[in-house]
Structures are given as C-alpha cells and as structure tokens.
Amino acid sequence: MGKLNTLLNRKRVTRRDFLKWMSAVVAVTSLPGGNTAWGKKPYKDIVSVRNGLVFDHEVKVFHSTGGYNCGSRCHHKLHVKNGRLLRITSSGDIPRKDSAASDESVGEIGNPMQRRACARCYGGYIQRLYQPDRLKYPMIQTKSRGDITGFKRISWEEAIEYVAERTAAAIKRKEVLGYVPILQKLPWGIYGFPSIVNEHKPYICLHGNESSGFATSAKFDALGANAYANSMSDRFNSDLVITWGLDSSRTTYWNEHGHWFSTKSREAGVANVVISPNHTDVAAILATGTTVTVDGNTVKIPGWIPIRPATDGALAVAMAYVIYKRNLHDKVFLQDKCFGFFKGQKIISTAPGTNLCGQRYNTQFPPGFEEGHEFTDAAGKKFKTGEKYAGASFQVPQGESFQEYLEALELAPDPRDKASKQGQNTQRWSTRKKGIPFVHYHDKAVDIAVYRGVIDFAARLTGVPSEIIEGLAVKYATVNAAFLEVGGGPQRAWNGYEWSMATIALAAMAGHTDKKGGGPGGFMLASQPEKMCATPLPQIMPGTGINDPETDNIIYIPMGSWAHTVLTGKDYRDRESLIRDTRICTRGALDLTGREKLLEIDLFFIRNLNVLQTSEFVNKKIEAIKTLKDFIVVDQVMTASATYADIVLPAATHFEVEGIGISIASACTFMMEKALDPLYDTMNDEELVALIKTKVTEKLKDGAKNTEKPPETTADGPTREQMTQILFTMGQPSEFYKKHVDPNAKEISFEAFKQQGFMDHPVPAEKSIVGFRDINVPGRLENTTGRINLYSPFWGQLRPSRRDATGRLLSGMRSAGVCYLPNIEGYESFFKDNDVRKAFTGYRSPVSNRTYTLQYITNKARNRAHTVFDSNPMIKDHFPQTVKMNPMDAARRGIQNGDIVYIYNDRGCIKVPAELSHYIVPGAISVEHGGWYRPHPSETVTIWMNDQEDDKYRQKTVPVDIGGTDNVLTYDFSMKEIYISTGINAQGGACEVSKTKPA
Amino acid sequence: MAQWGFYFNQDRCIGCKTCVMACKNWNDSRRGDVAVNRYREADYQVPLGAMEKSAHFINPANGLTHYEEFRKFHMKEDWRWVDTHETGQVIQQPNNTFESSFDRRYLSNSCNHCDQPACVVACPEGIIYKEETYGIVLVDHENCISCGECKTACPWEAPQFYTPEFDKFEMSDPKRPKMTKCTLCIDRITEGLKPACVASCWNRALDAGPMEELRKQYSGKFMVTVPEFESDYVESLKMNTKPNIMFKKKGQV
C-alpha cells in the first residue's frame, strides 16, 4: 500500500492525458466504418494566415447573450462579417488601459460587474451554429425510430402538413378520452414560447423542475412560494461562507457568477468551507478552511469537507443536534418567527395568503384545493377552499417537533420498535435508553457517551469526522453571521427535500436567517433578491390562464417519470390518487374511474430539449418513445432525442431574431440583436408554432380553409415583439431598487439599452439586501402559518393515519417535520440490516440479485449547459466524458487511468474511459451530467425494467451507451400518495464499475 | 521595444479553460488547417429529393455521430492550455470517515515569448523570430518544413501543429501542417485591446502587458518567476530561455 500511495500521491493532468482520454473516446465512438463521403473538393477561398495578424475593421459587433437554458446570462459580443459569425467575445473585452476598475468590479453603482461568458459559450456557440449536425431543413423518419439513416429531407409544406395532421388526430381523440393525449414539457414554455395545443385543454404536461424541484418544494412548505434569500454581494458581510453541494465555478441556472463573488469575498478575508463528495473547483481554489474552539480545544476545519453522496441531510441534522445539545440555538427566533421547533408549539396563523397561493409550475397542490374540501385547524375551525389561513390555529403533534426529533436521535435502537425490526435504524443513532431523559450538554448529568454516539453515527454515515461535524456546528452557531451557500447537488436526490428543510432549520437555529451576512439556507435556487431590483417575471402570464390556480386546466404528471406514464398509463401514484388528482386538475370534468389505462399519451411534442436524457432512467424512456404514436422534435442540432423522432423541424437560433434575454436570478437584462439572417432552411420557434396551429385549426374544421388571420395575441400570450417590450419594461430599475439600493436609479431608453447591450442594477455589499428583513418578513410569509415552518401542516394533514412510527408517510415520503431520510439505494442499504454500525455488504438488488458497492453522483460538466454543446469537439476534446473514480476503488478492480470501463446497475450500462483521481471520495464515482446517449451498435446488457402497471421488474436487453449518459443509471421513482413537484433522483444510487462487460 | 509578457494568479484560476476556448475562438482563422478544412454553409446540405442517393451528416455506416468529421472545423492547436496538478489523497478510515490531504492547482500556460527562445535557435529554416514592438515570438509559416524541432526544443512544447502526425506528410501535400503558435493576439494589442485569453478569463486570473508594467503592478507574497512544481518551467530555467511571465502561486490567504 505504501508504494501505491506514493504512486497515487502526485498527479499532473496535462494535454497528453487529454489526448489519451480523447483517443479512448474516439475509439469507442467512431467504431468501424468511420468513413466520409464529403470533403473531397478543395476549398477555394483560402485565407492567408499572415492576414490574421492585422485587426479586421470590417467586422461588425452585435450584442447578445446565451440563448439556452443556462439561467445565468452573460454579455456576448458577436463579431460578424459577410453574414457569418466569426468570433464571440464577452464583457471583459474592453480596452486594456485603465480597465482594472471594471474588470475587478463585483457590482458597484455606476460600475456594474462584467458578466463574462465561460468556456461553454466561447467553445460551443460558433461550432453549434456551423456544424455538420446542425438541423438545416425538416426531415422525416422513413425507417424505424432511432435509425438516423432513415431521415429524409422534406419541404416545409409537407412537414407542417404532417405535424398538423398528427396533432389534429390527437386532439380529436379528446371526444373519446375527455382529454387531449398530447404530452408537453412545459405548459406554456419559458419566457413566452407558445404551445401548440393551448386552446385544447386539458392536455398532459410535465411538472417539476430538474434543477431545483425538491428545494422549491421545501421552500414552498417552509418559507412560502415567493421568498427571497440574501443578495449575492451579502457574502462580503459574512464571517463564514459554507458552500454546500455547489460548485459555483461550473454550475449553471442559479449561479449568477457566484465564483467571482466568492473569489473577491475570500480575498476580502471571508472564510470559506466546501462540503461535497468531490473536490470541486471552488474547493480547489476558493476554500480557506477555518478554526474553532470547542471545549477549550482548537479544531481545524478543512477547506474541503468530503462527504458521502446523498447523506447531506444526515450531516445537517447532526449539526442541528450539536447546536441544540449545546444550547446554542436561538430560542427567541425559533419561538417568535418559526413554527415546529419546540414540542407542542401552538400558534395562530398570520399568513397573508389563501390556501390557493403558490406557483403551480414549481409546487404541489395547496391543501384544500379540491372543490368542497374543508381544512380543519387545531381548534376545530373549518376553512373552505380559497379562504385565508390567517386566524387558523396550528399545533405540532406530539413527537413531530424538531426538538423531539433531535432528542430521539440519542435513543438506542429498540428491537420492539417497528422500524428497528425492519432493520431501518435510521432515526436511532446512539445509546440512550428509553425513559432516561434528555439533558443539554452543559448540564453536569450529561452522558458524554450518548452525545458522542450521535455524532459518531453521523460520522460513520456521512464520512465527515466527528470533530469536524461538531466543530462546524459550533462555528456556524457562534459566529456573528454565516452564509449557508446551498447548491442544487444534494437536493437532486430522492432525499433532497429533507436536506433542504434541514438547512433551513440550521439557519433558523443559528439565528442567521434574517441577518446581514447570513441567509435562510435551503432554497437559494433562483431566489436571489436581485431579481426584485428589476421586475420579476409574473407567475401567471397574462392571457394564458396557465399557472393560475383558478382557471388552469392541465393534467400534470411528475417530470422524471413520464416514461412510466407513457408505458403504464399512470405514474407512481396509486390508481385512486391519480384519479382524484386528475379530477382536481380538470375542475371535476374528467373522471378516469374504471378505465383500464388511465392516461394515454399519443403524441409527445418537444422543443429545444434533449428530453431523452434530462431526467432519469434513459433505457425506459427509449422504450416509452418507441411505443408513442408520434414523437415530434424541434431543435437546432441532431440531439440524442431528435434521433428518435418521427419528424425533426429545424429551429433558428437566437442570433437570427431580435429579442431580449434575462437572467433567472439577477436584475440584468440583455439585448439580443439580430446578427445573422436565418441560416439554411430553418425557422424561428414562434413562426413555426403559429404555422402549425393555423394548419391544425384548418384540420379540425374538417378541411375547411381557415381564412382568419392568426390573431396577434392568442391564448398563447404575447407575440415576440410584445414580449421584447414587456421584458424591456420589466428590466428597468424597480421601486424596490430605488428604495433599498439606489434612490437615483434612472430608467433608460430602448435606444440606449440597445447601444449598451444590457442594463444591470448592481447591489453593492454595503447596500446588500437581506431577504427575510427587507422582503419576506417572518410572520407574513406566504405559506400556511406565516412563519418559517419546521413542521409543515401541509404534509401533516395528508393521511396522517398512514404514517409509520418514525413519522414518515408509508411510501417513504415525507415527514411533516424536519428529519433525515435515507436515500433509495443510499449508503445505509450497503450494510447488513441497513445499519451502518454493522457489516458492509454492498447493496444487494432484490430485483437482479446483483451486488453493487459504489454510488454515483452526476455533477455538472464544464463543457455543457445540461446537455447542450456535447456534440462540439472543440470544447469536448478538452473535457472528455469520463467516469471519475478514486484510485483506491480503481486499484481493487484492476483499473488504470484511461482504461475503458463499464459503469452499470439494474437500469443500464455506460462505457467510458476511467479518470482516476482523489478528486472524488472512495466509494463514489462521478459521471458528469449531460453526455449524449449513443447506443453501441453491437454490445448489449441485461437490465430490469418496471414497464407495466403491475410494477414488476422484467428483464430486457438494451445496448451499452457509449455517450456516457448519467441518467442511464438513475431511477425514476416519484411519490405514491400524492402529486408533488419533483426534482431528479440524480445522486447516490448504487452501481458498479468493471473492465469487463456485465451480462 | 517594450517586452510584453503574461501574469498568472494561481489563487484565482479555477481551471475552467475559458482562456483556451477564447483563444481558439479568436484565432480560428490562424489555425494550420484553415485552408483545407473550412466549414461552409453550403456543405452537408442535400437538396430536396436528393437525399436517397447522398450521404448525410450522420455516419451512414453505423448510425453514430461523426465526431472526427466535426473536429475538422475548429482549431486543434492549443496555443493556450491548462494543466492540473493534484497532490495528496482522500482515505477512508476504519470508522468510515474520510481524511483528506488532497489539493489541486491549475496552471494556464501558453508561449511565454522568451527573451532567448529555444524555438528560434532550433528552427533549421530560421523562420521563427522575435517581433520588434512587443517582443512577441512569431513564425513565418510559409517556409515551415514541419520538422518539429521548435516543438521539441521548447520546454512547454508551445509551437503547435494541427495534428500530432505533422511530420508524416509529403512536402508537396497541401494538407501538410505548418507550425502555428500564440501571437499574443498582436492584432488585438495593437488596437489597445487585451489578448483574447486575458479578456475572457472568467475569474480574472490572467493579465498581459509590458513586463515592466506588470512587475510594478504585481508584487508581494507568493510571487515567483518559476513555479518549482512545474517541470517545464524548471527546464526553462536550466536552458535559460528567460520566459516573460510572472506568477502568483496558490497560497492560503
């Protein structure tokens, strides 16, 4: 071992390593027959290399921003000549002289932060625009789905005719079914993209959010749908930043240049600690570590705290326990501003909202939504649907407060306990006997062994050493202000909701929630209050009726398990729940009772989304797509999903139309100038949808020619021009901004905006916004109680009879109180009796009887925004899709750096090169999210799939994926009891890695 | 002449390779195969009704995307590149907890436009030279014989060819790769702009300018001319090429 350690101890990754991985990837992807029929003709327009050394002044520069679902937006400068996009630069591209003030800015009034583009846009966009795989004209599949040699070019007339014909056929089925058997990703689309069937409700729509689903659910329950955290710049006012499950140097969506804020705050002396199973780039560069004194001893807290996948909730709960046991919790804040910490706490709701509030797109049904349902409060008073919560009494039931939960962690496993009998000792962590009372640490009578027992258990489970758990908890609770910078990683797991809730509880216990330099934890995802400095997007888009709980009429199914619905007619809800929820969805109009197949889906219409692999269980999704009547894809390039389409329609890019781009979580608005004429035979989305709809209307009128002009504004909302105007107006500084940050902020004209390319309303550190002080004040939160809920009455009233001894619903979801929930295939299940104190056995799958000893994580890739740009060699050559594994795990399997390996479990198998590094903890592997699915032409494996309504697993033979798609490995479970917005079960499932192909 | 060079702050480099991509993006028209491999919109298109007898953008033989084909149309040369240095390890203790001594640092490299460039000495054709205004090491490609002596001589292998098999071509082959290298974006700095890599650097870790100015601007703790962990730089020290670069080493603040 000594020699091995020395060998493994130093590693340098150079260009040569990349060449090695690259050639390994090429070896599996280009396979026999890598020929080409083109490129024979010599190019005539040769550019002299020497000419390139002189600046070309004929190039015109246009303003733009990223156009895909990144969330963060950056300022792009497009260099265009002769109708061709030659180069992209970004906001750092300014004259060198005296540029320091602008370069170094983190957002001062009059000197906004440069929003510099990252490797993705620099390396991806031009190659996406001009690449052989760009969709250039409509094509129809003439062979079977997935066979890309079967695509043939057709004219737009033929294409629109085909799509309209199929769409109309599906719409007509409403007469029989009572709903339109068309599945859409979003009800209305992000930022104004219309739907093809919005007039024909109810249709079926995916619900939830891949990036933030579980955290948003937790936010809804605990803090209200519209709560905001602290501004990005507020970290400068912190004494400690704990970055949890977030690599701000590579995350998209809610990051908003967090890496730069962190860099500058670290340079200003703010300590930073990173918690993650992998040594993130933030951990590599920004983490400082810190020290704390516990009982007179100095504890060193490292910059990187490695943790086991999907055990983050256990660490949060253990930290809460330490804070509580040591009596460091903020009792006044918990008593006055929160609900559910103290045993038996009884309060009167002061919530301003009704039980109809909430964002339907992101959250679940509010309680009492069903027509005629009455909600009974603790005092026996009845509340009807639509009534305000204010005045309702709430009380935490016995045993369900967070205080009682933390105290119970100390108990010894009890063989008479039902959970213990089933080998689920997940909530009994120590040795205290029942009947012996709980005492705080400072009391003389404290049994140190009991206290140590809890922390040691958590250490064994999470991998974080006991003294670090204790030290971090004490540090967090005792510094003046600490910022819990939570990421999306841990909540992209089955138990992510619980982790989110636990971090909200931690912040509240430490009293940081409403503090400058602090923050509420739990839900930072796209909740930065910078958004308030311009006007946030309305939840209910005018004229669409979507997201409006009063009028919405769409059948929602959980996003991750749509393949299950296509195959079985239902999702993971039991039949009764699905029938009930559909009735609610359709205002009682649709009753599915007695139908053999509850929900039928004929047609799936997808635009600019690689839907095959953005959520779980890819092999099941392929199976589902194959059974659909119609699968229609609109996209810019031939994605993995597009290869399975019946027809592909080529979309123009945002370079080819004028528009406005906004970032999800800041007040920055970007001009997107029309820089190019539409390339090839492509069409922009709105035009395309309008054409389809006109044709569909014709068809539905039994062939009668539709002479009406398509209306300017339909039920689909505003046109693109109107949308540009709306977004421009919304981008102006808000009254809130003038009140809290800059009283002199002025509106700017459209001309000035166009010339500058963007408008930004910076929030400097000294003017930082504290969400829970300036916007959402505890007591007036838009949830059930108006307070920060550490006990959720929403979950509390859901079938309380079907809870087990530990307070969980019987399906494993959800406790009404804050707790730790073991992940499905979580680390506990790798031990005898699901108890980490017993022998390590590996995870034994009851389905396949195979044993798996590793757990996967699916963190973000540098080179892709989700799945976008994976087909671009320029960027991908520098970020080959590999499996990252710890050299110790590799050595046990005889795997060396660069070896091609199989990563597999019951659900599928991928084949990529192994990249060995201590970057990741032993026992875990990382497959970065978004590699494009590519079936191997000959290699296959056996998998097990629950593709029928009986939910039994049946063997299937599927191809090995050589694209390295993370979601080939993930499971697609959603809740049994109730409809809830879901996230993705992307982390912590079981798998194995081998040099030889499994059977 | 005011000799120009680079400044690199390792405390800020997050290894994102935006500099690498921005370099390729800006300098695409200067890559070695630009004359033989250019993407034109007219290519890879099949007229309506003609697809039956024509190959399309997807490899028809096996149904896989044609990665090698795509690769033709972008810059293969790495005028700038990022190395990763890893030390230490994560060990799982008998009580299942992790103990980490692991650390990672990044290093963004390019041609350092040495005062005494080894490539200039090595070139048998004498076509590599120090440019007069900024001291940039440039190459006159026209007469390059693709021998690769420059690449071998340079401690960093900064001179680049678009394929690793650059010396396997006939002299008369129009596809024969000729050496290309970092020009410090001379077109941009003449206009008063920053080099593409510096302008793009996502976390503001890079700078470039007259060395004299850089030395004045950046000084203090962790400042080194040659990082001792980087063998290429140790090599350059032995060879006395005098690279024009300043480092701020990674160190805890």
Coordinates of C-alpha atoms in Angstrom, one line a residue, chain A residues 604-947:
Chain A
F604 CA -45.1 14.0 -27.5
F605 CA -44.0 17.4 -28.8
I606 CA -40.6 18.6 -27.7
R607 CA -38.8 21.8 -28.5
N608 CA -35.2 22.5 -27.9
L609 CA -34.8 19.9 -25.2
N610 CA -32.9 16.7 -25.1
V611 CA -35.8 15.1 -23.3
L612 CA -34.5 11.6 -23.5
Q613 CA -31.7 12.2 -21.0
T614 CA -32.5 15.3 -18.9
S615 CA -34.3 13.1 -16.4
E616 CA -33.9 9.5 -15.1
F617 CA -33.9 6.0 -16.5
V618 CA -32.9 6.6 -20.1
N619 CA -33.5 3.0 -21.2
K620 CA -37.1 3.2 -20.0
K621 CA -37.5 6.5 -21.9
I622 CA -36.4 4.9 -25.1
E623 CA -38.8 2.1 -24.6
A624 CA -41.6 4.6 -24.0
I625 CA -40.7 6.7 -27.0
K626 CA -40.9 3.6 -29.2
T627 CA -44.5 3.0 -28.0
L628 CA -45.7 6.5 -28.7
K629 CA -47.8 7.1 -31.8
D630 CA -46.0 10.3 -32.6
F631 CA -42.8 11.9 -31.4
I632 CA -42.1 15.3 -32.8
V633 CA -38.9 17.2 -32.2
V634 CA -38.0 20.8 -32.9
D635 CA -34.3 21.5 -32.3
Q636 CA -31.2 23.2 -33.7
V637 CA -28.9 20.2 -33.9
M638 CA -29.4 16.4 -34.1
T639 CA -29.6 15.6 -30.4
A640 CA -29.8 12.1 -29.0
S641 CA -33.6 12.7 -28.6
A642 CA -34.0 14.0 -32.1
T643 CA -32.6 10.8 -33.5
Y644 CA -35.8 9.0 -32.1
A645 CA -38.2 11.5 -33.7
D646 CA -40.7 10.7 -36.5
I647 CA -40.0 14.2 -37.8
V648 CA -37.5 16.8 -36.9
L649 CA -38.1 20.5 -37.5
P650 CA -35.1 22.8 -37.6
A651 CA -35.2 25.8 -35.4
A652 CA -33.3 29.0 -35.9
T653 CA -31.1 30.3 -33.2
H654 CA -31.4 33.5 -31.1
F655 CA -28.7 35.0 -33.3
E656 CA -31.2 35.1 -36.1
V657 CA -34.1 37.1 -34.5
E658 CA -34.2 40.2 -32.3
G659 CA -35.1 39.6 -28.7
I660 CA -34.2 40.1 -25.1
G661 CA -32.5 37.7 -22.7
I662 CA -33.0 37.9 -18.9
S663 CA -31.2 36.0 -16.2
I664 CA -33.2 34.0 -13.8
A665 CA -31.8 35.4 -10.6
S666 CA -30.4 38.8 -11.2
A667 CA -31.6 42.2 -12.4
C668 CA -29.6 42.1 -15.6
T669 CA -31.4 42.3 -18.9
F670 CA -29.6 41.7 -22.2
M671 CA -30.3 42.9 -25.7
M672 CA -30.2 40.1 -28.3
E673 CA -29.7 41.8 -31.6
K674 CA -30.4 40.1 -34.9
A675 CA -26.9 39.4 -36.0
L676 CA -27.5 36.9 -38.8
D677 CA -30.1 36.1 -41.4
P678 CA -31.7 32.7 -40.7
L679 CA -29.3 30.1 -41.9
Y680 CA -30.2 27.2 -44.1
D681 CA -33.9 26.4 -44.3
T682 CA -34.6 27.0 -40.6
M683 CA -37.4 28.9 -38.9
N684 CA -37.8 30.5 -35.5
D685 CA -40.0 28.9 -33.0
E686 CA -42.9 31.3 -32.8
E687 CA -43.3 31.4 -36.5
L688 CA -43.2 27.6 -36.6
V689 CA -45.7 27.1 -33.9
A690 CA -48.0 29.7 -35.5
L691 CA -47.9 27.9 -38.8
I692 CA -48.7 24.5 -37.2
K693 CA -51.6 26.0 -35.2
T694 CA -53.2 27.6 -38.2
K695 CA -53.0 24.3 -40.1
V696 CA -54.3 22.4 -37.1
T697 CA -57.3 24.7 -36.8
E698 CA -58.0 24.1 -40.5
K699 CA -57.9 20.4 -40.0
L700 CA -60.2 20.5 -37.0
K701 CA -62.8 22.4 -39.1
D702 CA -62.9 19.2 -41.3
G703 CA -60.8 20.5 -44.0
A704 CA -62.5 23.9 -44.3
K705 CA -59.9 26.5 -45.3
N706 CA -59.2 28.8 -42.4
T707 CA -59.5 32.3 -43.8
E708 CA -59.0 34.1 -40.5
K709 CA -55.6 35.7 -40.0
P710 CA -53.9 34.3 -36.9
P711 CA -54.7 36.6 -34.1
E712 CA -51.9 38.9 -32.8
T713 CA -52.4 37.8 -29.3
T714 CA -54.0 34.4 -28.7
A715 CA -54.4 32.3 -25.6
D716 CA -50.7 31.7 -26.0
G717 CA -49.8 35.1 -24.8
P718 CA -47.9 37.9 -26.3
T719 CA -46.0 37.9 -29.6
R720 CA -42.3 38.1 -29.7
E721 CA -42.3 41.9 -30.3
Q722 CA -44.7 42.4 -27.5
M723 CA -42.6 40.1 -25.3
T724 CA -39.5 42.2 -26.1
Q725 CA -41.3 45.3 -25.0
I726 CA -42.6 43.6 -21.8
L727 CA -39.2 42.3 -20.9
F728 CA -37.6 45.6 -21.6
T729 CA -40.1 47.4 -19.3
M730 CA -39.6 44.8 -16.6
G731 CA -35.8 45.2 -16.8
Q732 CA -36.0 48.8 -15.7
P733 CA -35.0 49.6 -12.1
S734 CA -37.9 48.8 -9.7
E735 CA -39.3 50.9 -6.9
F736 CA -37.8 48.4 -4.6
Y737 CA -34.3 49.0 -6.0
K738 CA -34.8 52.8 -5.6
K739 CA -35.9 52.3 -2.0
H740 CA -33.3 49.9 -0.9
V741 CA -30.2 50.4 -3.1
D742 CA -30.0 53.4 -5.3
P743 CA -32.5 56.3 -4.9
N744 CA -31.1 57.9 -8.0
A745 CA -31.6 55.0 -10.4
K746 CA -32.9 56.2 -13.7
E747 CA -34.9 54.4 -16.4
I748 CA -33.0 54.0 -19.7
S749 CA -34.4 54.4 -23.2
F750 CA -34.7 51.4 -25.5
E751 CA -32.1 53.1 -27.8
A752 CA -29.6 53.5 -25.0
F753 CA -30.3 49.9 -23.9
K754 CA -29.7 48.6 -27.4
Q755 CA -26.4 50.5 -27.7
Q756 CA -25.1 49.4 -24.3
G757 CA -26.3 45.8 -24.9
F758 CA -27.6 45.4 -21.3
M759 CA -29.0 47.0 -18.3
D760 CA -27.9 46.0 -14.8
H761 CA -28.8 47.2 -11.4
P762 CA -26.0 46.3 -9.1
V763 CA -26.4 45.7 -5.4
P764 CA -23.1 46.6 -3.6
A765 CA -22.2 44.8 -0.4
E766 CA -22.8 47.8 1.8
K767 CA -26.4 48.0 0.4
S768 CA -26.9 44.3 0.5
I769 CA -30.5 43.0 0.6
V770 CA -31.5 40.7 3.4
G771 CA -34.4 38.7 2.1
F772 CA -36.1 38.0 5.4
R773 CA -35.7 41.5 6.6
D774 CA -36.4 43.5 3.5
I775 CA -38.9 41.4 1.5
N776 CA -40.4 38.4 3.1
V777 CA -40.8 39.1 6.8
P778 CA -41.3 36.0 9.1
G779 CA -44.9 36.2 10.3
R780 CA -46.0 37.4 6.9
L781 CA -44.7 34.5 4.8
E782 CA -46.9 33.1 2.1
N783 CA -47.3 29.6 3.5
T784 CA -49.7 28.1 6.0
T785 CA -48.6 29.8 9.2
G786 CA -46.8 32.9 8.0
R787 CA -43.8 31.7 9.9
I788 CA -40.8 29.6 9.0
N789 CA -42.3 26.1 9.1
L790 CA -40.0 23.5 10.6
Y791 CA -43.2 21.5 10.8
S792 CA -45.3 21.6 7.7
P793 CA -49.1 21.5 8.3
F794 CA -49.4 20.8 4.6
W795 CA -47.8 17.4 5.0
G796 CA -49.2 17.0 8.4
Q797 CA -52.8 16.8 7.2
L798 CA -52.1 14.4 4.4
R799 CA -53.3 11.0 5.5
P800 CA -51.9 11.0 9.0
S801 CA -53.2 7.5 9.5
R802 CA -50.7 6.1 7.0
R803 CA -47.6 7.2 8.8
D804 CA -45.1 4.8 10.4
A805 CA -43.5 5.0 13.8
T806 CA -40.9 7.5 12.7
G807 CA -43.4 9.9 11.4
R808 CA -42.9 9.2 7.8
L809 CA -45.5 8.5 5.2
L810 CA -45.5 4.8 4.4
S811 CA -44.1 5.2 1.0
G812 CA -41.0 6.7 2.5
M813 CA -42.1 10.3 1.7
R814 CA -42.5 12.8 3.5
S815 CA -42.1 13.7 7.1
A816 CA -44.1 16.8 8.1
G817 CA -41.2 17.8 10.3
V818 CA -37.5 18.2 9.6
C819 CA -35.6 15.0 9.5
Y820 CA -33.0 12.9 7.7
L821 CA -34.4 10.5 5.2
P822 CA -32.1 7.7 3.8
N823 CA -31.8 7.8 0.1
I824 CA -33.2 5.0 -2.1
E825 CA -30.1 2.7 -2.6
G826 CA -28.5 5.0 0.0
Y827 CA -25.3 4.2 1.9
E828 CA -27.3 2.5 4.7
S829 CA -28.5 -0.1 2.3
F830 CA -24.9 -1.2 1.7
F831 CA -24.8 -2.6 5.3
K832 CA -26.3 -5.6 7.0
D833 CA -29.8 -4.7 8.3
N834 CA -29.5 -1.3 6.7
D835 CA -27.4 -0.3 9.7
V836 CA -24.1 1.4 9.2
R837 CA -22.9 0.1 12.5
K838 CA -23.0 -3.5 11.1
A839 CA -21.0 -5.2 8.4
F840 CA -20.6 -3.7 4.9
T841 CA -22.2 -6.0 2.4
G842 CA -22.7 -3.7 -0.6
Y843 CA -26.2 -3.0 -2.0
R844 CA -27.9 -6.2 -2.9
S845 CA -30.6 -5.6 -5.5
P846 CA -33.7 -7.5 -4.8
V847 CA -34.6 -7.3 -8.5
S848 CA -31.4 -8.7 -10.1
N849 CA -29.8 -10.3 -7.0
R850 CA -26.6 -8.4 -8.0
T851 CA -24.4 -6.7 -5.5
Y852 CA -23.3 -3.1 -6.1
T853 CA -20.6 -1.5 -4.0
L854 CA -20.3 2.0 -5.4
Q855 CA -22.6 5.1 -5.5
Y856 CA -22.8 7.6 -8.4
I857 CA -23.0 11.3 -8.4
T858 CA -23.9 13.3 -11.5
N859 CA -22.3 16.7 -11.1
K860 CA -22.3 19.4 -13.7
A861 CA -19.9 19.4 -16.6
R862 CA -17.7 22.3 -17.6
N863 CA -18.3 22.0 -21.2
R864 CA -22.1 21.6 -21.3
A865 CA -25.0 23.5 -20.0
H866 CA -27.0 20.5 -19.0
T867 CA -26.8 18.6 -22.3
V868 CA -26.1 21.5 -24.7
F869 CA -22.9 21.5 -26.7
D870 CA -22.0 17.9 -26.2
S871 CA -21.6 17.3 -29.9
N872 CA -18.9 20.0 -30.3
P873 CA -15.4 18.5 -30.4
M874 CA -13.6 21.8 -29.9
I875 CA -14.9 22.0 -26.3
K876 CA -15.4 18.3 -25.7
D877 CA -11.9 17.4 -26.6
H878 CA -10.8 19.5 -23.6
F879 CA -13.5 17.9 -21.3
P880 CA -13.7 14.2 -22.4
Q881 CA -16.7 12.4 -20.9
T882 CA -15.1 10.1 -18.3
V883 CA -16.0 8.3 -15.1
K884 CA -14.1 9.9 -12.3
M885 CA -13.2 7.4 -9.6
N886 CA -10.9 7.2 -6.6
P887 CA -7.6 5.4 -7.3
M888 CA -8.2 3.1 -4.3
D889 CA -11.5 1.9 -5.8
A890 CA -9.8 1.5 -9.2
A891 CA -6.9 -0.5 -7.8
R892 CA -9.3 -3.0 -6.3
R893 CA -10.8 -3.5 -9.7
G894 CA -7.6 -3.6 -11.7
I895 CA -8.5 -0.4 -13.4
Q896 CA -5.8 2.0 -14.6
N897 CA -6.1 5.6 -15.7
G898 CA -7.6 5.8 -19.2
D899 CA -8.9 2.2 -19.2
I900 CA -12.3 1.9 -20.9
V901 CA -14.7 0.7 -18.3
Y902 CA -18.4 -0.3 -17.9
I903 CA -20.4 1.5 -15.3
Y904 CA -23.7 -0.4 -14.7
N905 CA -26.5 -1.2 -12.4
D906 CA -30.0 -2.8 -12.8
R907 CA -31.1 0.1 -15.1
G908 CA -28.4 0.3 -17.7
C909 CA -24.7 0.4 -18.6
I910 CA -22.4 3.1 -19.9
K911 CA -18.9 2.7 -21.3
V912 CA -16.4 5.5 -21.0
P913 CA -12.7 5.9 -20.0
A914 CA -11.8 5.9 -16.4
E915 CA -10.2 9.0 -15.0
L916 CA -8.6 8.3 -11.7
S917 CA -8.2 11.0 -9.1
H918 CA -8.6 11.7 -5.4
Y919 CA -10.9 14.4 -6.6
I920 CA -13.7 12.1 -5.5
V921 CA -14.2 10.2 -2.3
P922 CA -13.7 6.4 -2.1
G923 CA -16.9 4.6 -2.7
A924 CA -18.3 7.1 -5.1
I925 CA -17.9 7.7 -8.8
S926 CA -18.8 10.8 -10.8
V927 CA -20.4 10.8 -14.3
E928 CA -20.9 14.4 -15.3
H929 CA -24.4 15.2 -16.3
G930 CA -25.5 15.5 -19.9
G931 CA -23.3 13.3 -22.1
W932 CA -25.3 12.4 -25.2
Y933 CA -26.8 8.9 -25.3
R934 CA -25.2 6.8 -28.1
P935 CA -26.1 3.1 -28.3
H936 CA -23.2 0.8 -29.1
P937 CA -24.0 -1.0 -32.4
S938 CA -23.3 -4.5 -31.0
E939 CA -22.7 -4.6 -27.3
T940 CA -25.7 -5.2 -25.1
V941 CA -26.5 -5.8 -21.4
T942 CA -29.4 -7.2 -19.4
I943 CA -31.4 -4.7 -17.4
W944 CA -34.6 -4.8 -15.3
M945 CA -37.5 -2.5 -16.0
N946 CA -40.9 -1.9 -14.4
D947 CA -42.7 -1.1 -17.6

